[in-house]
Coordinates of C-alpha atoms (C1' of nucleotides) in Angstrom, one line a residue:
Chain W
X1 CA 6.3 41.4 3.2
X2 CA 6.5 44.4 1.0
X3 CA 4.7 43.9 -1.8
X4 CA 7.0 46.1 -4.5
X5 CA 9.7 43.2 -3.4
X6 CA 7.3 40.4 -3.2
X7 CA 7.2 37.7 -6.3
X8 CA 3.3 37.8 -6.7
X9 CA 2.6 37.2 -10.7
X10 CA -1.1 38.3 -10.6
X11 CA -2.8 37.0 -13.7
X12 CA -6.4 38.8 -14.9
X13 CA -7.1 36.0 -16.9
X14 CA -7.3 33.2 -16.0
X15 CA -5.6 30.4 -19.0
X16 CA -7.5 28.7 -20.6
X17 CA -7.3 25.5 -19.8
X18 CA -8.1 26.1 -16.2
X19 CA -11.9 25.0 -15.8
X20 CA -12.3 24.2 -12.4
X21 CA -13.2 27.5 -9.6
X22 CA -9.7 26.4 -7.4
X23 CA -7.3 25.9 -10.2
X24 CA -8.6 29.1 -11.8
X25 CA -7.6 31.2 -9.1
X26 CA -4.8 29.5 -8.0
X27 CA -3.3 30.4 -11.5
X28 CA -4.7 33.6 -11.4
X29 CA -3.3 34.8 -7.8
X30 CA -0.2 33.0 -9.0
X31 CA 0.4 30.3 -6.8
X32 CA 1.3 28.0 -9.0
X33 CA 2.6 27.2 -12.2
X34 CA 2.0 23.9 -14.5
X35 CA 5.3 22.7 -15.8
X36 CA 4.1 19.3 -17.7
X37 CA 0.6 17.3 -17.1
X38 CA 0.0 17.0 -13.6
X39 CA 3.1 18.7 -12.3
X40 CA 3.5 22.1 -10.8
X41 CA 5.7 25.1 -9.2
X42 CA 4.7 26.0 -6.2
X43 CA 5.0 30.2 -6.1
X44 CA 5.7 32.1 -3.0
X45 CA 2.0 31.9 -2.0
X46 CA 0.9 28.7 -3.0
X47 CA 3.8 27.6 -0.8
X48 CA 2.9 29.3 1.7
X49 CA -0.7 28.3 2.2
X50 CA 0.3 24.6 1.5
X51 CA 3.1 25.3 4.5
X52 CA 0.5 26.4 6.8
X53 CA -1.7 23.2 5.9
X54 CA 1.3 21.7 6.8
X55 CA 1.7 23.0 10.0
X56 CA -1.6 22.1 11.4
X57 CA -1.0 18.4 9.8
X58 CA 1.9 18.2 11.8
X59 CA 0.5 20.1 15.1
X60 CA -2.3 17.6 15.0
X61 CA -0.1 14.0 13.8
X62 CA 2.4 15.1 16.8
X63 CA -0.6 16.0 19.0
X64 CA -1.6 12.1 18.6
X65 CA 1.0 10.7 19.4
X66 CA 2.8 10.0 15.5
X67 CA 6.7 10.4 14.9
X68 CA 7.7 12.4 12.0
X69 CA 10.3 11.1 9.8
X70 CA 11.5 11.7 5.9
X71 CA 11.9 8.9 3.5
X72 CA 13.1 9.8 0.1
X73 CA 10.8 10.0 -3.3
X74 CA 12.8 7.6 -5.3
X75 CA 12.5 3.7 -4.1
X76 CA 13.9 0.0 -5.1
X77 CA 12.0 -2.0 -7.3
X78 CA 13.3 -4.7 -5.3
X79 CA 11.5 -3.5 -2.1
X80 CA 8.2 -2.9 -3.6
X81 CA 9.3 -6.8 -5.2
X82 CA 9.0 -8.1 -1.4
X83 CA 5.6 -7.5 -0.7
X84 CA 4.3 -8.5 -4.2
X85 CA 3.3 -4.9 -5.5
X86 CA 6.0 -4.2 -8.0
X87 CA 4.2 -6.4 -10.5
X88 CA 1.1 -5.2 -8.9
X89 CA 0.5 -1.5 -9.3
X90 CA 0.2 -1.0 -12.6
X91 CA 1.3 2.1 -15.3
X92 CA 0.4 4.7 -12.4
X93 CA 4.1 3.5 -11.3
X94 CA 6.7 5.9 -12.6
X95 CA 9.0 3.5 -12.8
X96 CA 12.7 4.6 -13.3
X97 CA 16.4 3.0 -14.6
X98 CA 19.3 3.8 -13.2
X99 CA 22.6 4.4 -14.6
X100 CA 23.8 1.0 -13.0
X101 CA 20.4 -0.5 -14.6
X102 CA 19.0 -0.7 -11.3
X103 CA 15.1 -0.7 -11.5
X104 CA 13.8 2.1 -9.5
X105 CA 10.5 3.7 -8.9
X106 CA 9.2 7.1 -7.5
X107 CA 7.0 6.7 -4.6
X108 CA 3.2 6.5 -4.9
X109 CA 3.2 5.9 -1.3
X110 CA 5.3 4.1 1.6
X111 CA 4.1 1.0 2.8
X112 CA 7.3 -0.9 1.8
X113 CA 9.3 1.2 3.2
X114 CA 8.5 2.3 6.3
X115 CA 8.2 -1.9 6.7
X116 CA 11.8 -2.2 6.3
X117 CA 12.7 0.8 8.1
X118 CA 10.7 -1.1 11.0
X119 CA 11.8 -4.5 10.4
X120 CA 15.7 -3.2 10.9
X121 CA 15.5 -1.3 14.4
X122 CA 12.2 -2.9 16.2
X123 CA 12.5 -5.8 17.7
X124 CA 10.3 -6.0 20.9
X125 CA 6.7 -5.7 21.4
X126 CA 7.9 -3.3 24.5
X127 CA 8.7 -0.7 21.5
X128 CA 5.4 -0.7 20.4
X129 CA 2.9 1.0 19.6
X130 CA 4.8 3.1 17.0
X131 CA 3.1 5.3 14.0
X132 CA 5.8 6.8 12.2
X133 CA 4.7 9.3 9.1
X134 CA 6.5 11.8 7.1
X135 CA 5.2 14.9 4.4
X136 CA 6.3 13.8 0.9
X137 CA 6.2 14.4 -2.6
X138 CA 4.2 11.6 -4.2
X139 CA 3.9 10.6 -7.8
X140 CA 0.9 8.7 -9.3
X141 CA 1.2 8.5 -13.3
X142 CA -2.3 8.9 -13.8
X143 CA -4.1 8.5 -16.9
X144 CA -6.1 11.5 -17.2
X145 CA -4.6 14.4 -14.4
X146 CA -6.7 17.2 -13.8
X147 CA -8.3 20.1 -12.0
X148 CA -5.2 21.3 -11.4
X149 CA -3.3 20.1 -7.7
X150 CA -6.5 18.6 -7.4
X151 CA -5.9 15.6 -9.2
X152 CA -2.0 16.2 -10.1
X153 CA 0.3 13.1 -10.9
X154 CA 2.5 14.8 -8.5
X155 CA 1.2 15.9 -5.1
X156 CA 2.2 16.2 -1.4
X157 CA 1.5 13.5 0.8
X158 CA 1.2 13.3 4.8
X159 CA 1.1 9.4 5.1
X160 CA 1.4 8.1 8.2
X161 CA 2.1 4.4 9.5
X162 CA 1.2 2.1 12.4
X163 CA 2.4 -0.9 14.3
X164 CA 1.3 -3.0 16.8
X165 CA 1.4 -5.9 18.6
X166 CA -2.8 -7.2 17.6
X167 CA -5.9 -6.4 16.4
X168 CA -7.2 -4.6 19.0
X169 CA -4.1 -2.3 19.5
X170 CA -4.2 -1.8 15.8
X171 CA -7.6 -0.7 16.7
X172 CA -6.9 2.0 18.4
X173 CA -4.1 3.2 16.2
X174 CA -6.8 3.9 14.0
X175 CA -8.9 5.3 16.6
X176 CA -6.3 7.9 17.1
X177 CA -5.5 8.6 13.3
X178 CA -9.5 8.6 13.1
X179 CA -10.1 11.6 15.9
X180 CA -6.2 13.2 14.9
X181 CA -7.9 13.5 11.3
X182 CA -11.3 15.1 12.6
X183 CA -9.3 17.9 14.3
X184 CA -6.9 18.5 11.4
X185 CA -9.7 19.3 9.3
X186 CA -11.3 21.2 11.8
X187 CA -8.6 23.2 12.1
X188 CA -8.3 23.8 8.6
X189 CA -11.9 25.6 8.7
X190 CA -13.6 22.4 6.9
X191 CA -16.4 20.1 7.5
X192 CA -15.1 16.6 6.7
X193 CA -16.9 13.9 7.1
X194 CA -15.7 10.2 7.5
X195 CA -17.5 7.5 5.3
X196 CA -16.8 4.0 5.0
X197 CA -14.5 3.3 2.2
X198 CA -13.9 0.5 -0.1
X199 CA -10.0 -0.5 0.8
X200 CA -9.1 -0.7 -2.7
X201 CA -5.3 -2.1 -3.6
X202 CA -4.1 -1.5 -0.7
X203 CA -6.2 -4.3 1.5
X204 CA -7.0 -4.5 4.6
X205 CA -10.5 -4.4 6.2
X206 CA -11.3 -1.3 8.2
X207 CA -11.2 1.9 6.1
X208 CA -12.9 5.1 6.2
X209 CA -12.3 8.2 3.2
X210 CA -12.6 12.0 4.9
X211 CA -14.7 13.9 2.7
X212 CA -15.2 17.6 1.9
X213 CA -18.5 18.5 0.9
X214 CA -18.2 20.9 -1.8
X215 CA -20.4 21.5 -4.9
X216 CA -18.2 21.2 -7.3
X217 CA -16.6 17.8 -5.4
X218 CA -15.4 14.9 -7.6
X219 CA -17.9 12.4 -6.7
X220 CA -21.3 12.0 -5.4
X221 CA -22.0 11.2 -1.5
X222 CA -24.8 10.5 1.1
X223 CA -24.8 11.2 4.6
X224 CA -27.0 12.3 7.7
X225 CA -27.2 16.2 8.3
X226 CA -26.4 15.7 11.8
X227 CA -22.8 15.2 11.0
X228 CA -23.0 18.5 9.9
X229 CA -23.2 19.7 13.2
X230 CA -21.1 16.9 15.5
X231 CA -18.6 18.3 17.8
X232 CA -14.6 17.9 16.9
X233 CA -12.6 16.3 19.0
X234 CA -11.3 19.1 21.9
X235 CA -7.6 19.8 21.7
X236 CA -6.9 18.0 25.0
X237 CA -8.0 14.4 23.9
X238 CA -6.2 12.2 25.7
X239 CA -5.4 10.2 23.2
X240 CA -4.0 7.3 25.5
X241 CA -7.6 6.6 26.5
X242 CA -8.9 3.3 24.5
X243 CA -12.6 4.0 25.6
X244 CA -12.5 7.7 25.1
X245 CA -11.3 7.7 21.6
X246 CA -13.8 4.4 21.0
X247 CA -16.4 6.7 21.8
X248 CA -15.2 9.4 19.6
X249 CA -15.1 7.3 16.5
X250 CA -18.5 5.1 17.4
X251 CA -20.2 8.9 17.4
X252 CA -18.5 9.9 14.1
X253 CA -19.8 6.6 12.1
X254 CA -22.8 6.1 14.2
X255 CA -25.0 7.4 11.3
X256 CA -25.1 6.8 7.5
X257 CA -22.2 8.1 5.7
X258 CA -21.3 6.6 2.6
X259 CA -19.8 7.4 -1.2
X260 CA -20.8 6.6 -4.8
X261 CA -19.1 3.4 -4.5
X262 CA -20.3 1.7 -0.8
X263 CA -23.5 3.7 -1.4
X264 CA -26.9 1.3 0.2
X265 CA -29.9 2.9 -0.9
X266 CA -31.9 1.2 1.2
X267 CA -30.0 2.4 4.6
X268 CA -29.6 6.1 3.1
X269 CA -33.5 6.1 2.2
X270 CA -33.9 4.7 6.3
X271 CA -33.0 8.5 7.0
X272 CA -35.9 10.4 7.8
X273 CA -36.1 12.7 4.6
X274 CA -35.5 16.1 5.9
X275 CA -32.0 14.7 7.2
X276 CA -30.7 13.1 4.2
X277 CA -27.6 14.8 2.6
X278 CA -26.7 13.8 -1.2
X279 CA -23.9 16.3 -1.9
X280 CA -20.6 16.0 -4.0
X281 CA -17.8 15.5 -2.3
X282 CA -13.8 15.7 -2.5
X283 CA -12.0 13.1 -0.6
X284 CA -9.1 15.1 1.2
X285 CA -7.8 12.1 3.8
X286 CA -7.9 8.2 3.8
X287 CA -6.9 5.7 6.5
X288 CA -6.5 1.9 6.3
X289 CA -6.2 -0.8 8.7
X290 CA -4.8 -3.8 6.9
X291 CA -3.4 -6.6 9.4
X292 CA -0.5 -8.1 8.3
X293 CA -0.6 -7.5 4.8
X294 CA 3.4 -6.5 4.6
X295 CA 4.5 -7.1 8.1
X296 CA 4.3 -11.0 6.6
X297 CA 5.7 -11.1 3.3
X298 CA 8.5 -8.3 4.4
X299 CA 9.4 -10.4 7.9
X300 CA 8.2 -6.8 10.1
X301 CA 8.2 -9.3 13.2
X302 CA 8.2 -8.7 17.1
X303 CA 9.3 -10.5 19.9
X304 CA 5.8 -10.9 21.9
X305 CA 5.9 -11.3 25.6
X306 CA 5.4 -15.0 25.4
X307 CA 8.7 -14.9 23.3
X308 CA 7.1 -15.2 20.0
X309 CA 7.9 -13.7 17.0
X310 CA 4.7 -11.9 15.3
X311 CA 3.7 -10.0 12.5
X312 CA 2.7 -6.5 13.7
X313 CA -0.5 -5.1 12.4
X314 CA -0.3 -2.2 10.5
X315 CA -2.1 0.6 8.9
X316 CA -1.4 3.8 6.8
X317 CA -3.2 6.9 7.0
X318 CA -3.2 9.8 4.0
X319 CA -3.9 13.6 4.0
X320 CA -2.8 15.4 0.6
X321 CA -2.0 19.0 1.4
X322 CA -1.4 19.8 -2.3
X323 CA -5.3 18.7 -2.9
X324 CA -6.1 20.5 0.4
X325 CA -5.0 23.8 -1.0
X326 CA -7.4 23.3 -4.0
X327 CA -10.4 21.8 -1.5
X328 CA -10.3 24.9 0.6
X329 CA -10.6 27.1 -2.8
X330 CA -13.9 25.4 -3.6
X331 CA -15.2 25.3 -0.3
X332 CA -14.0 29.4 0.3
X333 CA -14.3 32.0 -2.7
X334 CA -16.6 34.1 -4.5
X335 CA -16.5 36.9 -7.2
X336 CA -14.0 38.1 -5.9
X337 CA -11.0 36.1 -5.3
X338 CA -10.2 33.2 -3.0
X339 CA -11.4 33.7 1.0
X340 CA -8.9 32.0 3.1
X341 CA -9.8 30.6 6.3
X342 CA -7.8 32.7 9.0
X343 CA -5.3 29.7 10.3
X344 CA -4.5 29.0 6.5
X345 CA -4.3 32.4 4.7
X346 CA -1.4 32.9 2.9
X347 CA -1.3 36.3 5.0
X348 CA -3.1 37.4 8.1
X349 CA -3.9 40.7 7.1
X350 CA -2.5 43.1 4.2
X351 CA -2.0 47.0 4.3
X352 CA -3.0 48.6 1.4
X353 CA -1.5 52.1 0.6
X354 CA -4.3 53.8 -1.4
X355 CA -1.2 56.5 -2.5
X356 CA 2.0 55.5 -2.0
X357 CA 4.4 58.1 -2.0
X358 CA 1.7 60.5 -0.1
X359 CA 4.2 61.2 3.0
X360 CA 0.7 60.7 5.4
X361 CA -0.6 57.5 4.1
X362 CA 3.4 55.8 3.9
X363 CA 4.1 57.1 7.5
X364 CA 0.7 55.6 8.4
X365 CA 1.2 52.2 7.3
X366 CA 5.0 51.8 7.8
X367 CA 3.7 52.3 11.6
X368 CA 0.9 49.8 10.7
X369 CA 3.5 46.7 8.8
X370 CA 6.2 47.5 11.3
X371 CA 3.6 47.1 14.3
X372 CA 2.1 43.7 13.0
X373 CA 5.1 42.7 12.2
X374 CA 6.2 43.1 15.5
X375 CA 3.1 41.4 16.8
X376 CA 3.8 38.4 15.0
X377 CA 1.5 38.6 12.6
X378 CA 2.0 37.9 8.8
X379 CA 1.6 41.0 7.5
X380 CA 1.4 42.2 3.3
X381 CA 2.3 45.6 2.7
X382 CA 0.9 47.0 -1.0
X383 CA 3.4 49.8 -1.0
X384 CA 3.2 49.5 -4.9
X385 CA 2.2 52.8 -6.8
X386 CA -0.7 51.2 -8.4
X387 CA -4.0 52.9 -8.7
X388 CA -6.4 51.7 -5.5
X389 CA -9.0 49.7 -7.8
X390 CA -5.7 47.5 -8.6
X391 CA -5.2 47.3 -4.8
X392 CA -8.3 45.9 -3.8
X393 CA -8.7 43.7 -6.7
X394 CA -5.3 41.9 -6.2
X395 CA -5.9 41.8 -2.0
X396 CA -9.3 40.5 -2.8
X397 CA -8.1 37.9 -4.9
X398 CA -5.6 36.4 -3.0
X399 CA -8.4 36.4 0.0
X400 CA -6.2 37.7 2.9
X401 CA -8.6 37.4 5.9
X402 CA -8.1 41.5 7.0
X403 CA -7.0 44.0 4.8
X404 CA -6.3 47.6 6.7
X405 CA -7.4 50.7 4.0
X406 CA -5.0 53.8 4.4
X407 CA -6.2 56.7 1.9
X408 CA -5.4 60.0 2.0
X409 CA -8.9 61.0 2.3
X410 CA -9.7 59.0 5.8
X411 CA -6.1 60.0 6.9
X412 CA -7.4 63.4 7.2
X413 CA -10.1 62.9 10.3
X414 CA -7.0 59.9 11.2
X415 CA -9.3 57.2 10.1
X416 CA -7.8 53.9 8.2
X417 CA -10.7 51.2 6.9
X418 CA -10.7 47.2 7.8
X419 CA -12.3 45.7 6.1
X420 CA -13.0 41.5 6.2
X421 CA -12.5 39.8 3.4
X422 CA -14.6 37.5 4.4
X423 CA -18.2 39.0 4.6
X424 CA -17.4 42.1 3.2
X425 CA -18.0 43.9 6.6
X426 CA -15.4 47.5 6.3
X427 CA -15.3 50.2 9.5
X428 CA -14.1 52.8 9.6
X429 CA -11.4 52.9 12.5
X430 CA -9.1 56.3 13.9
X431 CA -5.7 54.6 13.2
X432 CA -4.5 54.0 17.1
X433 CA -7.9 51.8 17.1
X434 CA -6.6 49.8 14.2
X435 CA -3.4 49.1 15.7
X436 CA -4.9 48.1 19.0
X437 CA -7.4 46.0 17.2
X438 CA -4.7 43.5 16.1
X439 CA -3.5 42.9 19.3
X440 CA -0.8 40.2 18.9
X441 CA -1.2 36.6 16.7
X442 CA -2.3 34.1 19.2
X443 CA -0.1 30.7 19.1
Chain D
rC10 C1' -7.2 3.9 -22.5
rG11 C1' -11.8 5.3 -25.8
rG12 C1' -14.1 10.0 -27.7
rA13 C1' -13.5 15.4 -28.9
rG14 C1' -10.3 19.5 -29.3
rU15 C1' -6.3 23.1 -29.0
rG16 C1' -1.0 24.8 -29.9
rU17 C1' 0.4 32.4 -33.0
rA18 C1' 4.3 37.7 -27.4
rG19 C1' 3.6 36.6 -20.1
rC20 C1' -2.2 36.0 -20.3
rG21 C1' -6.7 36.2 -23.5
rC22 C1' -7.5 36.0 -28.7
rA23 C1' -7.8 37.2 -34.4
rG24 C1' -5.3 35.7 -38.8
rU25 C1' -5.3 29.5 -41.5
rC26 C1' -10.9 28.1 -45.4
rU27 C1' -8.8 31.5 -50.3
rG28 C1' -0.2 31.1 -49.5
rG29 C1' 2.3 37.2 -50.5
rU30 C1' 6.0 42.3 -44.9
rA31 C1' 2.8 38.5 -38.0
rG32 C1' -1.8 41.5 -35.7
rC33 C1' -5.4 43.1 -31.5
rG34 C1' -6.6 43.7 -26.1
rC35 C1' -4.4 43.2 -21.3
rA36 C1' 0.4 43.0 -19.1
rC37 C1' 5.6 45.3 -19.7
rU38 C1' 9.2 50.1 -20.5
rA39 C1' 9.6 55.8 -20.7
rC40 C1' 7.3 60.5 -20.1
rG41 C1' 3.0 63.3 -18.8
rU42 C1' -2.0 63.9 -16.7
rU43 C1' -4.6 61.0 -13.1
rC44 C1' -5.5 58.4 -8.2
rG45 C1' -11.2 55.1 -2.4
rG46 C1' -13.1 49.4 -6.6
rG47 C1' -8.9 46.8 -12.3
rA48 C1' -7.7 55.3 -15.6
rC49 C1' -6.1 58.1 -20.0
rG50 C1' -2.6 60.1 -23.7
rU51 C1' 2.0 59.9 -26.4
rA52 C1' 6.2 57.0 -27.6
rG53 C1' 8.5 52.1 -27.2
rG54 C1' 10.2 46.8 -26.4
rG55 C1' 8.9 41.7 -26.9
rG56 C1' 7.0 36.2 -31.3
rU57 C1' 12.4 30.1 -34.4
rC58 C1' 3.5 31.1 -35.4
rG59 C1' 4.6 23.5 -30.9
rC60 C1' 8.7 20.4 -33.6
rA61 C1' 10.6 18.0 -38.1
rG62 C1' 10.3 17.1 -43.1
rG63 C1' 7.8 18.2 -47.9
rU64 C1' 5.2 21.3 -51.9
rU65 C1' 6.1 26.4 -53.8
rC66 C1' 9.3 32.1 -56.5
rA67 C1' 7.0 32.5 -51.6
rA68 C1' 4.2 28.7 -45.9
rA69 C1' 1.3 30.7 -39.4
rU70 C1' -1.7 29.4 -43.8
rC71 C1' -1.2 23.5 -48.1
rC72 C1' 0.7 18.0 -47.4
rU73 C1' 3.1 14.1 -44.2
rG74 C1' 5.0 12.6 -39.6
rC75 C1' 5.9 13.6 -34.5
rC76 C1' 5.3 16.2 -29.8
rA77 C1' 2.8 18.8 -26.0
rC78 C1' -1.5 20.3 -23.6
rU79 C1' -6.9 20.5 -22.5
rC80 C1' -12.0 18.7 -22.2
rC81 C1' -15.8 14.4 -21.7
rG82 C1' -15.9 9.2 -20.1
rA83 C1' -13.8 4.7 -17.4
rC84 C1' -10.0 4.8 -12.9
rC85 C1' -7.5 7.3 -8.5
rA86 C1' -4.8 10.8 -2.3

RNA sequence: CGGAGUGUAGCGCAGUCUGGUAGCGCACUACGUUCGGGACGUAGGGGUCGCAGGUUCAAAUCCUGCCACUCCGACCA
């Protein structure tokens, strides 16, 4: 992308209103844009940074076995009636009229749904297991939004759902969301860490919150160090294997991890004191197992292989990339700007023209975008005429991993700079070297 | 939902107390000089002062009502 044609609306100053570090500079690099309490544009790069969170969501839900789908945003009172939640949830509901004054409501999430959905095609306990999930827009009509897409009343939603036949199959459902969630956030450059959770309205009985460890996190948290340091899940984890995957998960809640709310002092002060964690934390995934919690009000029933219809146990597992975006801010900036983990960056790495218009320095870094380009790589080109301290401000800023440095001054022994954005490291490089360096984007 | 605030140009702010031609910095446009860590000069453009009433010769400023947004707390992906 050439910058001169890009839609980047840098800001120097940050509005007022922003107080938190990730909604500062998500304003500032201009990524997004409020539009009402709660509710915001996504700019080119905010969308594409919550596109590549995306992507590994997907990569990792697919990997374990889940079936994407899309249901829509708006729902049927009438639905949400069946399983007894309509009266239920309370104000966050955005509930909505019709013009045939048909009560409708936007989704806060899809329990009800995906139950019918179920309920209409499966029939047989030969088509389970199934764990259906889709990435949609969400709306929560909280009282006090805040922090920006941290805590919007709109926000993005992976939520996936599972059925099978018992308990023990539901297990492993879980087991599979469970390890599927430790590599997503893996991926995503961050250290999560599962605690038990309290299930809240939703019900059920086995629950577990994923949770960033940030300083400025929402809420307090406890936990062992050596989680710190536990292994993720390796990309081929057969995820078909009951005992492998039990494993996985007994290791990952085999020591104290708790928040605020299912906080024991007494089991966190058991930790021998040079291993006890109390961080804050930002709670960036959530899964559930609940039983039969809608399969039985909403009639979500199988034919079993003794002929018998059952309720299918269930559960529903959440990842908001919207509030991922703003976790990996907090987690990765300084001074400077926001510093992207490589798989996420909005860019991979960004030519900056110290002098554009110099006939060197253009020829140089056409060669350079057109070559990355070519390698697959997502490539920003600053081919705008501003002065270089502009350049490396705005580059800086918007925290693309690599940026390649072509002045006229280097040009003259044939040197171009990279520099990581990262840890500040810069070399000096003759410019064949810097186009060998970045060799071609690995899948 | 309790408490505290704020609405003036895209962003940051002054002006409001004490009514009298709507300002400053950044950003934007043009020209010139500059050019390796957010340059400088000259000349420009841009605002129903959140909205609606009211008081007054005159309202950003005073009065009444409403709306929006933010922060702290209780609650949530």
């Amino acid at each position: 992308m050439r910058l001169s044609r890009y839609f980047l609306p840098i800001l120097r100053d940050a509005p007022r209103e922003a107080e938190i570090v990730s909604h500062r500079l998500m304003l500032r690099a201009g990524m997004i844009r409020q539009q009402s309490a709660g509710i915001y544009s996504w700019l080119p790069l905010g969308l594409r940074v919550l596109e590549k969170i995306n992507r590994i969501v997907r990569e990792e839900q697919n990997r374990s076995g889940a079936i994407e789908i899309l249901m829509p945003t708006i729902q049927s009172a009438d639905l949400w009636r069946e399983s007894g939640r309509y009266d239920a949830y309370g104000k966050e509901m955005l509930r909505i009229t019709d013009r045939n004054k048909r009560e409708m409501l936007y989704g806060p999430t899809n329990e009800e749904m995906v139950t019918d959905i179920f309920r209409s095609y499966v029939k047989s306990y030969k088509d389970l297991p199934l764990n259906l999930y889709h990435i949609q827009w969400k709306f929560r009509d909280e009282r006090r939004p805040r922090f920006g897409v941290m805590r919007g009343r709109e926000f993005l939603m992976k939520d996936a759902y599972s059925f099978d036949i018992d308990q023990a199959a539901a297990r492993h459902a879980y087991n599979r969301m469970f390890t599927a969630y430790l590599r997503t956030f893996a991926r995503l450059g961050l250290k999560a860490i599962p605690m038990r959770a309290d299930t809240g309205p939703i019900g059920g009985d086995l629950s577990h919150e994923f949770i960033v460890l940030a300083s400025t996190g929402e809420s307090q948290v406890f936990c062992h160090k050596d989680y710190l340091d536990f292994e993720t899940p390796a990309a081929d984890t057969d995820f078909d294997s009951v005992e492998g995957l039990q494993a996985i998960v007994d290791k990952w809640t085999s020591l104290y991890a708790a928040t605020d709310e299912m906080h024991d002092k007494a089991s966190y002060e058991a930790i021998p004191s040079d291993a006890q964690v109390s961080a804050r934390g930002i709670e960036v995934g959530h899964i559930f197992y609940f039983g039969t919690k809608y399969s039985d009000p909403m009639g979500a029933t199988v034919t079993g292989p003794d002929g018998a219809q059952t309720p299918v146990h269930m559960g529903s597992y959440g990842i908001g990339p919207s509030r991922l975006v703003a976790a990996l801010i907090e987690a990765g900036h300084d001074d400077g700007g926001i510093v992207w983990p490589d798989e996420i960056a909005p860019f991979d790495v960004a030519v900056l023209n110290l002098k554009a218009g110099d006939a060197g320095t253009d020829a140089a870094c056409e060669n350079l975008y057109k070559s990355l380009l070519a390698k697959g790589y997502d490539a920003l080109y600053d081919d705008t005429d501003e002065r270089p301290g502009g350049k490396f401000a705005t580059a800086d800023l918007i925290g693309v991993p690599w940026q390649i440095i072509v002045g006229p001054k280097g040009l003259t022994d044939g040197k171009v700079e990279i520099k990581r954005r990262a840890g500040g490291e810069r070399e000096s490089v003759p410019l064949e070297a810097a186009l060998e360096r970045f060799k071609g984007k690995a899948a």
